Coordinates of C-alpha atoms and ligand atoms in Angstrom, one line a residue:
M1 CA 82.0 91.0 113.3
A2 CA 82.3 93.0 110.1
R3 CA 79.3 94.3 108.2
Y4 CA 78.8 93.4 104.6
I5 CA 77.9 95.5 101.6
F6 CA 77.0 93.4 98.5
I7 CA 77.3 95.4 95.3
T8 CA 75.5 94.0 92.2
G9 CA 74.9 95.5 88.8
G10 CA 72.0 95.5 86.4
V11 CA 70.7 96.5 83.0
V12 CA 74.1 96.7 81.2
S13 CA 77.8 96.1 82.0
S14 CA 80.4 98.8 82.3
L15 CA 78.4 101.0 84.7
G16 CA 81.5 101.6 86.8
K17 CA 80.6 99.3 89.7
G18 CA 84.3 99.0 90.5
L19 CA 84.7 102.7 90.9
M20 CA 81.5 102.9 92.8
A21 CA 82.7 100.2 95.3
A22 CA 86.0 102.0 95.6
S23 CA 84.3 105.3 96.2
L24 CA 81.9 103.9 98.8
G25 CA 84.8 102.3 100.5
A26 CA 86.7 105.6 100.5
L27 CA 83.7 107.4 101.9
L28 CA 83.2 105.0 104.8
Q29 CA 86.9 105.2 105.4
A30 CA 86.7 109.0 105.5
R31 CA 84.2 108.5 108.3
G32 CA 86.8 106.6 110.3
Y33 CA 85.8 103.0 109.5
K34 CA 88.1 100.2 108.6
V35 CA 87.2 98.8 105.2
R36 CA 88.3 96.2 102.7
I37 CA 86.8 95.6 99.2
R38 CA 86.6 92.2 97.5
K39 CA 85.7 91.2 94.0
F40 CA 83.8 88.1 93.0
D41 CA 84.3 87.3 89.3
P42 CA 81.9 84.8 87.8
Y43 CA 84.1 83.8 84.8
L44 CA 85.9 80.4 84.6
N45 CA 89.5 81.5 84.4
V46 CA 91.3 80.8 87.6
D47 CA 92.6 84.3 87.6
P48 CA 92.8 87.0 84.9
G49 CA 96.6 86.3 84.5
T50 CA 96.3 84.5 81.2
M51 CA 93.6 86.9 79.7
S52 CA 94.4 89.3 76.9
P53 CA 94.6 92.9 78.1
Y54 CA 92.4 93.7 75.1
Q55 CA 89.6 91.6 76.5
H56 CA 89.9 92.2 80.1
G57 CA 92.1 95.3 80.6
E58 CA 95.2 95.3 82.8
V59 CA 96.0 92.5 85.2
Y60 CA 96.5 94.0 88.7
V61 CA 99.2 92.4 90.8
T62 CA 99.0 92.4 94.6
D63 CA 101.9 92.4 97.1
D64 CA 101.3 88.8 97.8
G65 CA 101.7 87.9 94.2
A66 CA 98.1 87.4 93.0
E67 CA 97.1 88.3 89.4
T68 CA 93.8 90.0 89.9
D69 CA 91.0 92.0 88.3
L70 CA 91.8 95.7 87.5
D71 CA 89.0 96.8 89.9
L72 CA 91.3 95.9 92.7
G73 CA 93.5 98.7 91.5
H74 CA 90.7 101.1 91.9
Y75 CA 90.0 99.8 95.4
E76 CA 93.6 100.1 96.4
R77 CA 94.1 103.6 94.9
F78 CA 90.9 104.9 96.5
T79 CA 91.3 103.4 100.0
G80 CA 95.1 103.0 100.3
V81 CA 94.4 99.5 101.6
S82 CA 96.8 97.0 99.9
A83 CA 94.8 94.4 98.0
R84 CA 95.7 90.8 98.5
Q85 CA 95.1 87.4 97.0
A86 CA 92.2 86.8 99.2
D87 CA 90.3 89.8 97.8
N88 CA 89.6 88.4 94.4
I89 CA 87.9 85.1 93.6
T90 CA 86.6 83.6 90.4
S91 CA 84.3 80.7 89.5
G92 CA 87.4 79.1 88.0
R93 CA 89.3 79.2 91.3
V94 CA 86.3 77.9 93.3
Y95 CA 85.7 75.0 90.9
R96 CA 89.5 74.2 90.8
D97 CA 89.6 73.9 94.5
I98 CA 86.4 71.9 94.7
I99 CA 87.5 69.5 92.0
A100 CA 90.9 69.0 93.7
K101 CA 89.1 68.1 96.9
E102 CA 86.7 65.8 95.1
R103 CA 89.7 64.0 93.5
R104 CA 91.3 63.6 96.9
G105 CA 88.1 62.0 98.2
D106 CA 87.5 64.8 100.7
Y107 CA 83.8 64.7 100.1
L108 CA 83.5 61.2 101.5
G109 CA 81.3 59.8 98.7
A110 CA 78.9 62.8 98.6
T111 CA 77.5 64.1 95.3
V112 CA 79.3 67.4 94.7
Q113 CA 76.8 70.2 93.7
V114 CA 76.6 73.9 93.0
I115 CA 74.4 74.2 96.1
P116 CA 75.8 73.6 98.7
H117 CA 79.4 73.0 97.7
V118 CA 80.0 75.9 95.3
T119 CA 77.9 78.4 97.3
D120 CA 79.6 77.3 100.6
A121 CA 83.0 78.0 99.0
I122 CA 81.8 81.4 98.0
K123 CA 80.4 82.2 101.4
E124 CA 83.6 81.0 103.1
F125 CA 85.6 83.3 100.9
A126 CA 83.3 86.3 101.7
L127 CA 83.6 85.5 105.5
A128 CA 87.3 84.9 105.6
D129 CA 90.0 87.3 106.9
Q130 CA 87.7 89.8 108.7
D131 CA 90.5 91.1 110.8
D132 CA 89.1 94.0 112.8
L133 CA 87.2 95.4 109.8
D134 CA 84.1 97.4 110.1
F135 CA 82.9 96.9 106.5
I136 CA 83.6 94.4 103.8
L137 CA 82.4 95.5 100.4
C138 CA 81.8 92.6 98.0
E139 CA 81.5 93.6 94.3
I140 CA 80.0 90.9 92.1
G141 CA 81.2 91.1 88.5
G142 CA 78.8 90.9 85.6
T143 CA 75.2 91.8 85.4
V144 CA 72.1 90.4 87.2
G145 CA 70.6 87.7 85.1
D146 CA 73.9 86.2 83.8
I147 CA 73.9 82.4 84.1
E148 CA 77.5 82.5 85.4
S149 CA 76.8 84.7 88.4
L150 CA 73.9 82.7 89.7
P151 CA 75.9 80.8 92.4
F152 CA 77.3 84.1 93.6
M153 CA 73.8 85.6 93.9
E154 CA 72.6 82.5 95.7
A155 CA 75.5 82.7 98.1
I156 CA 74.6 86.3 98.9
R157 CA 71.0 85.4 99.4
Q158 CA 72.0 82.8 101.9
L159 CA 74.4 85.1 103.7
R160 CA 71.8 87.8 104.0
N161 CA 69.7 85.2 105.8
E162 CA 72.4 83.7 107.9
L163 CA 74.0 86.9 109.2
E164 CA 72.3 89.3 111.5
P165 CA 69.5 91.4 109.9
D166 CA 71.5 94.6 110.4
Q167 CA 74.8 93.1 109.2
T168 CA 74.3 93.1 105.4
V169 CA 73.2 95.7 102.9
S170 CA 72.6 95.3 99.2
V171 CA 73.5 98.1 96.8
H172 CA 72.3 97.6 93.2
V173 CA 73.8 99.7 90.4
T174 CA 71.6 100.3 87.4
L175 CA 71.2 102.5 84.4
V176 CA 68.4 105.0 83.8
P177 CA 68.8 105.7 80.1
Y178 CA 67.8 108.9 78.3
V179 CA 65.7 108.4 75.2
A180 CA 66.4 111.5 73.2
A181 CA 63.4 111.1 70.8
A182 CA 61.1 111.3 73.8
G183 CA 63.3 113.7 75.8
E184 CA 62.8 111.4 78.8
L185 CA 64.8 109.3 81.3
K186 CA 63.4 105.8 81.4
T187 CA 63.0 103.9 84.6
K188 CA 61.7 100.6 83.2
P189 CA 65.1 98.9 82.8
T190 CA 65.8 99.6 86.5
Q191 CA 62.5 98.2 87.5
H192 CA 63.2 95.0 85.5
S193 CA 66.6 94.7 86.9
V194 CA 65.4 95.0 90.5
R195 CA 62.7 92.4 89.7
E196 CA 65.3 90.1 88.4
L197 CA 67.4 90.5 91.5
A198 CA 64.3 90.0 93.7
S199 CA 63.5 86.8 91.8
L200 CA 66.9 85.5 93.1
G201 CA 65.8 86.4 96.6
I202 CA 67.8 89.6 97.0
K203 CA 66.0 92.8 97.8
P204 CA 68.2 95.8 97.3
D205 CA 68.4 98.5 100.0
V206 CA 70.0 101.2 98.0
L207 CA 69.8 101.8 94.2
L208 CA 72.6 103.7 92.5
C209 CA 71.2 104.9 89.2
R210 CA 73.6 105.9 86.5
C211 CA 72.1 108.6 84.3
E212 CA 73.3 111.1 81.8
H213 CA 70.8 113.7 82.9
E214 CA 69.5 114.9 86.3
L215 CA 67.0 112.5 87.7
P216 CA 63.7 114.4 88.2
E217 CA 62.1 114.0 91.6
G218 CA 59.1 112.3 90.0
E219 CA 61.2 109.6 88.4
R220 CA 63.1 109.1 91.6
R221 CA 59.8 108.5 93.4
K222 CA 58.6 106.2 90.7
I223 CA 61.7 104.0 90.9
A224 CA 61.4 103.9 94.7
Q225 CA 57.7 102.9 94.5
F226 CA 58.2 100.2 91.9
C227 CA 61.4 98.9 93.4
N228 CA 60.3 98.9 97.0
V229 CA 63.0 101.2 98.4
R230 CA 62.8 104.7 100.1
P231 CA 63.0 107.6 97.6
E232 CA 66.1 108.8 99.5
S233 CA 67.7 105.4 98.8
V234 CA 67.5 106.0 95.0
I235 CA 70.8 107.7 94.5
P236 CA 71.3 109.5 91.1
A237 CA 74.8 109.0 89.8
L238 CA 75.5 111.3 86.9
D239 CA 78.7 111.0 84.8
A240 CA 81.5 112.7 86.8
P241 CA 84.0 115.1 85.2
S242 CA 86.8 112.9 86.6
I243 CA 87.0 109.7 88.6
Y244 CA 88.5 111.7 91.4
S245 CA 85.3 113.6 91.8
V246 CA 83.2 110.4 92.2
P247 CA 83.6 110.0 96.0
Q248 CA 82.6 113.6 96.7
Q249 CA 79.7 113.5 94.2
Y250 CA 78.3 110.3 95.7
H251 CA 78.6 111.8 99.1
Q252 CA 76.6 114.8 98.1
Q253 CA 73.9 112.5 96.7
G254 CA 73.8 110.8 100.0
L255 CA 75.2 107.3 99.1
D256 CA 77.2 106.7 102.2
A257 CA 74.5 108.2 104.5
E258 CA 71.9 105.9 103.0
V259 CA 74.1 102.8 103.3
L260 CA 74.7 103.6 106.9
R261 CA 71.0 104.2 107.5
A262 CA 70.2 100.9 105.9
F263 CA 72.5 99.3 108.5
G264 CA 70.7 101.2 111.2
I265 CA 73.8 103.1 112.2
K266 CA 72.8 106.5 113.5
D267 CA 75.9 107.8 115.2
A268 CA 78.3 107.7 112.3
P269 CA 81.0 110.4 112.3
Q270 CA 80.9 112.9 109.5
P271 CA 83.4 112.1 106.8
D272 CA 86.7 114.0 106.5
L273 CA 87.0 114.5 102.7
S274 CA 89.9 117.0 102.9
S275 CA 92.3 114.7 101.0
W276 CA 89.8 114.3 98.2
E277 CA 89.2 118.0 98.1
D278 CA 93.0 118.5 97.8
V279 CA 93.1 115.9 95.0
T280 CA 90.3 117.4 93.0
D281 CA 91.6 120.9 93.5
R282 CA 95.0 119.8 92.0
Y283 CA 93.3 117.9 89.2
F284 CA 91.0 120.7 88.1
N285 CA 93.4 123.6 88.6
P286 CA 96.7 122.7 87.0
E287 CA 99.3 125.3 86.5
G288 CA 100.7 123.9 83.3
E289 CA 100.7 120.8 81.2
V290 CA 103.0 118.1 79.9
T291 CA 102.6 115.5 77.2
I292 CA 104.0 112.1 77.7
A293 CA 104.3 109.5 74.9
V294 CA 103.5 105.9 76.0
V295 CA 105.0 103.7 73.3
G296 CA 103.4 100.3 73.7
K297 CA 101.3 97.6 72.2
Y298 CA 97.8 97.6 73.7
V299 CA 97.3 101.3 73.1
G300 CA 93.8 100.8 71.6
L301 CA 92.2 100.0 74.9
P302 CA 93.0 102.5 77.7
D303 CA 92.0 99.9 80.4
A304 CA 95.0 97.8 79.3
Y305 CA 97.3 100.3 81.0
K306 CA 94.9 101.4 83.7
S307 CA 97.3 101.8 86.6
L308 CA 99.9 103.4 84.4
N309 CA 97.4 106.0 83.2
E310 CA 96.5 106.7 86.8
A311 CA 100.1 106.8 88.1
L312 CA 101.0 109.4 85.4
V313 CA 98.0 111.5 86.4
H314 CA 99.1 111.2 90.1
G315 CA 102.6 112.4 89.0
G316 CA 100.8 115.4 87.5
L317 CA 98.8 116.0 90.7
A318 CA 102.1 116.1 92.7
N319 CA 103.5 118.7 90.3
R320 CA 100.3 120.6 89.7
V321 CA 100.4 119.9 85.9
K322 CA 97.9 118.3 83.6
V323 CA 99.3 115.2 82.0
N324 CA 98.3 114.5 78.5
I325 CA 99.1 111.0 77.4
K326 CA 99.8 110.2 73.8
W327 CA 99.3 106.5 73.3
I328 CA 101.5 105.3 70.4
D329 CA 101.5 101.9 68.9
A330 CA 105.2 100.9 68.7
E331 CA 104.7 99.1 65.4
I332 CA 104.1 102.4 63.5
F333 CA 107.8 103.2 64.1
E334 CA 108.8 99.9 62.5
K335 CA 106.7 100.5 59.4
D336 CA 107.8 104.1 59.0
P337 CA 110.9 105.3 60.9
A338 CA 110.2 108.9 59.9
E339 CA 107.3 108.7 62.3
I340 CA 109.7 108.4 65.2
A341 CA 110.9 112.0 65.2
A342 CA 107.5 113.3 63.9
E343 CA 105.7 111.7 66.9
L344 CA 108.3 112.0 69.6
E345 CA 109.8 115.4 69.0
P346 CA 106.8 117.3 70.6
M347 CA 106.9 115.1 73.7
H348 CA 108.1 116.2 77.2
G349 CA 108.7 112.6 78.2
I350 CA 108.8 109.1 76.7
L351 CA 107.6 106.0 78.5
V352 CA 107.9 102.4 77.3
P353 CA 105.5 100.3 79.5
G354 CA 105.3 96.6 80.4
G355 CA 104.3 94.2 77.7
F356 CA 104.6 90.7 76.3
G357 CA 105.9 89.3 73.0
E358 CA 108.1 90.5 70.2
R359 CA 105.5 92.6 68.3
G360 CA 106.5 96.2 68.3
S361 CA 109.8 95.6 70.2
E362 CA 112.0 97.2 67.5
G363 CA 109.7 100.3 67.6
K364 CA 110.1 100.4 71.4
I365 CA 113.9 100.1 71.1
A366 CA 113.9 103.0 68.5
S367 CA 111.9 105.1 71.0
V368 CA 114.6 104.4 73.7
S369 CA 117.3 105.5 71.2
F370 CA 115.4 108.7 70.5
A371 CA 115.0 109.5 74.2
R372 CA 118.7 108.7 74.9
E373 CA 120.1 110.7 72.1
R374 CA 117.8 113.7 72.3
K375 CA 118.0 113.7 76.2
V376 CA 114.2 113.5 76.6
P377 CA 113.1 112.2 80.0
F378 CA 112.7 108.4 79.6
F379 CA 111.0 105.9 81.8
G380 CA 111.2 102.2 81.0
I381 CA 108.9 99.8 82.9
C382 CA 109.4 96.1 83.0
L383 CA 109.6 95.2 79.3
G384 CA 110.5 98.9 78.8
M385 CA 113.6 98.4 81.0
Q386 CA 114.5 95.3 79.1
M387 CA 114.2 97.2 75.8
A388 CA 116.4 100.0 77.3
C389 CA 119.2 97.4 78.1
I390 CA 119.0 95.9 74.7
E391 CA 119.2 99.4 73.2
A392 CA 122.3 100.2 75.3
A393 CA 123.9 96.9 74.4
R394 CA 123.4 97.5 70.7
A395 CA 124.7 101.1 71.0
S396 CA 127.8 99.8 72.6
G397 CA 128.5 97.4 69.7
I398 CA 126.6 94.2 70.6
Q399 CA 124.5 94.3 67.4
A400 CA 122.7 91.0 68.0
A401 CA 121.5 91.9 71.5
S402 CA 118.0 90.7 72.1
S403 CA 115.7 88.9 74.5
T404 CA 115.0 85.1 74.5
E405 CA 111.4 86.0 74.7
F406 CA 111.6 86.9 71.1
G407 CA 113.3 83.7 70.0
E408 CA 116.8 82.2 70.0
T409 CA 119.6 84.8 70.1
R410 CA 123.4 84.8 70.3
E411 CA 123.4 87.7 72.7
P412 CA 120.6 87.1 75.3
V413 CA 120.9 90.4 77.2
V414 CA 117.4 89.5 78.5
G415 CA 116.8 85.9 79.3
I416 CA 114.5 83.6 81.1
I417 CA 115.0 83.0 84.8
T418 CA 114.3 79.5 86.1
E419 CA 115.3 80.1 89.7
W420 CA 115.1 83.0 92.1
M421 CA 114.7 83.6 95.9
S422 CA 111.5 84.8 97.4
E423 CA 110.4 85.2 101.0
D424 CA 109.2 81.6 100.8
G425 CA 112.6 80.3 99.7
L426 CA 114.0 79.1 96.3
Q427 CA 111.4 79.3 93.5
Q428 CA 112.0 77.2 90.4
R429 CA 110.3 76.7 87.1
E430 CA 110.8 75.0 83.7
A431 CA 111.4 77.1 80.6
G432 CA 108.4 75.5 78.8
G433 CA 106.0 75.2 81.8
D434 CA 102.5 76.6 82.3
L435 CA 101.7 80.2 81.5
G436 CA 99.3 80.8 84.3
G437 CA 100.7 82.0 87.6
T438 CA 104.3 81.1 86.9
M439 CA 105.9 84.5 86.6
R440 CA 108.0 86.3 89.2
L441 CA 105.0 87.8 90.8
G442 CA 104.3 90.2 93.7
A443 CA 106.5 92.3 96.0
Y444 CA 110.2 91.8 96.0
D445 CA 112.9 93.8 97.8
A446 CA 115.5 95.8 96.0
T447 CA 118.7 97.5 97.3
L448 CA 119.5 100.9 95.8
L449 CA 122.9 102.3 95.2
E450 CA 123.7 105.3 97.4
G451 CA 124.3 108.4 95.4
S452 CA 122.3 107.2 92.5
K453 CA 119.4 109.1 90.9
V454 CA 116.8 106.5 92.2
F455 CA 118.3 106.7 95.7
D456 CA 117.6 110.4 95.5
V457 CA 114.1 109.8 94.2
Y458 CA 113.1 107.3 96.8
G459 CA 115.2 108.8 99.7
T460 CA 116.1 105.3 100.9
C461 CA 118.3 102.3 100.0
A462 CA 115.6 99.6 100.7
I463 CA 112.5 99.4 98.6
D464 CA 110.0 96.8 97.6
E465 CA 108.0 96.9 94.5
R466 CA 105.6 94.6 92.6
H467 CA 106.8 92.3 89.8
R468 CA 105.1 90.5 87.0
H469 CA 107.6 89.1 84.4
R470 CA 109.3 85.9 83.3
Y471 CA 112.5 87.4 81.8
E472 CA 115.4 89.3 83.4
V473 CA 118.3 91.4 82.3
D474 CA 121.3 89.0 82.5
I475 CA 124.1 90.3 84.8
K476 CA 126.7 88.6 82.6
Y477 CA 126.2 91.8 80.5
K478 CA 126.6 94.2 83.4
E479 CA 130.1 95.4 82.6
K480 CA 129.4 95.9 78.9
L481 CA 126.2 97.8 79.7
E482 CA 128.1 99.9 82.3
N483 CA 130.6 100.8 79.6
A484 CA 127.6 102.0 77.5
G485 CA 126.9 104.4 80.3
L486 CA 124.3 102.5 82.3
T487 CA 124.4 102.3 86.1
F488 CA 122.8 99.3 87.8
S489 CA 121.4 101.4 90.6
G490 CA 118.9 98.8 92.0
M491 CA 119.6 95.1 92.5
S492 CA 117.8 92.2 94.2
P493 CA 119.3 91.8 97.7
D494 CA 121.3 88.7 96.6
G495 CA 122.8 90.9 93.9
R496 CA 121.8 88.6 91.0
L497 CA 118.8 90.3 89.4
P498 CA 119.0 93.9 88.1
E499 CA 116.0 95.8 89.3
I500 CA 116.9 99.4 88.1
V501 CA 119.2 100.9 85.5
E502 CA 119.8 104.5 84.9
L503 CA 121.8 106.4 82.4
N504 CA 124.5 108.9 83.4
N505 CA 124.7 112.1 81.5
H506 CA 121.0 112.3 80.8
P507 CA 118.5 114.5 82.5
W508 CA 116.1 111.6 83.4
Y509 CA 116.5 108.1 82.2
I510 CA 115.4 105.3 84.5
G511 CA 114.4 101.7 83.7
V512 CA 112.8 99.5 86.3
Q513 CA 112.1 95.8 86.2
F514 CA 109.0 96.2 88.4
H515 CA 105.7 97.9 88.1
P516 CA 105.8 101.1 90.2
E517 CA 102.4 102.2 88.8
L518 CA 100.6 99.5 90.8
K519 CA 101.4 101.3 94.1
S520 CA 100.7 104.9 93.1
K521 CA 97.7 106.6 94.7
P522 CA 96.2 110.0 94.1
F523 CA 97.0 111.2 97.6
E524 CA 100.3 109.5 97.6
P525 CA 101.8 109.6 94.1
H526 CA 104.6 107.2 93.5
P527 CA 108.0 108.9 93.8
L528 CA 109.2 107.7 90.4
F529 CA 106.1 109.1 88.6
K530 CA 106.3 112.3 90.7
D531 CA 109.9 112.8 89.6
F532 CA 109.4 111.7 86.0
I533 CA 106.6 114.3 85.6
R534 CA 108.8 116.9 87.3
A535 CA 111.5 116.3 84.7
A536 CA 108.9 116.5 81.9
K537 CA 107.7 119.7 83.4
D538 CA 111.2 121.1 83.3
V539 CA 111.4 120.2 79.6
S540 CA 108.0 121.8 78.9
R541 CA 109.3 125.1 80.5
L542 CA 112.3 125.1 78.1
V543 CA 110.2 125.1 75.0
Ligands
LIG601 N1 107.5 90.1 78.7 C1 108.5 90.5 79.7 C2 108.8 89.4 80.7 O1 108.0 88.5 80.9 C3 108.1 91.8 80.5 C4 106.8 91.6 81.2 C5 106.2 92.9 81.7 O2 106.5 93.9 81.1 N2 105.3 92.8 82.6 O3 109.8 89.4 81.4

């Protein structure tokens, strides 16, 4: 049976628990263990699919079509293990299932309560799908002391009792703040946080202490003494120069060794960190740099495009260049068209990412025109591909070309899909139905055209990529768009849904209906990002 590592956070939010979980998972994996990482989110949304990216950052989509927390992206990128629906649970989903059961009468007249019904559902989720895993890491969202997370803490407390004593370990992530006026690191918040956790019946085995300065030995001992752990189990976690350095840094501080010791595992193999060493070597020693404009909507919050940001960096790692990203709000191009050339001329590549809604769409279309006319490498992703098709249609004379997402139009080059085939058969929806969980979601196959640019890039005809969208480019416009120079180089296997378009007579112009950024990994950069950055690197060498 798998061993469990429960990861909680204290003092403040945003301590990087997700990255910590991903790094610990990667370290255990580097020692040859099979791991999987899960996220428990205490909020009441059924999933983050309907949340604004401004509030919650990007929605990470899994192969099996779940809309999940962005931390699952970290987990997948760091461990290479494909995240799935069963790896993310929210209070909303637990309650939805329990209430549905109650309405069906499944509880046979019992009073339905947080304990045991909600806690049992959480435990069931934690214990499900163990496959032949060695470790399951469970990260609990939020901060100890939140009302919302209490049922999750209680479920962990029970599990720690019910499983074997050497089968669970609790890792608590805290903050040791530096008070500049006193010139000291303060351990009190950590002491309070551990006390809070202990009052819920959970005694941490390992403390990961985020701090801005070296943790002096004396402070480490003090934390150990007050928090009832060994001094070696107080792991200092200083800010890392890059997220890619985190696994190695935590390893040097002894995190994985302490966790294994807490399980009583004495014969663990040494970790093979060579792939992380290669990644950090590439990251810190680039041989050039490129600047890519990302013309989107949620540019104020980098987390809103987390995977995209990472995938661009991965493309840089593959080409040994540093990738600078210039985040541009598409709306500024609408307010002042002179900004288009001013902003985009210095760029080595232009990317229009996924997005929702009409706001900024004309600015995005103008960026596509610029990239097409000036022959700057262009990458359109999801909404970005749709904008590229509208741009091409307009350039070929269909002035009214638009998307029905933006309102009624005479020329719906992009329109809603109400029916499509998936592995589970025909999927159908109503145009005005629910917003949550009703998009074309998850991995779908596409067939690539032999001899096309993307065929070259992928090196195969058969690919599958993750989707998250409601609208599609309408193949009724295929011929007209082909006359405008576009090639439909990737189609759904039934030939009905355009998956990829590319422009002939252009150094690099590719639009994809899916989200390739979700599958890119630092040690396995996505081929499209790798080749896009290569094309941008070629441009940077010309200037
Ligand atoms: N808004 C568009 C759609 O729903 C694109 C979505 C996206 O870019 N993820 O089809």
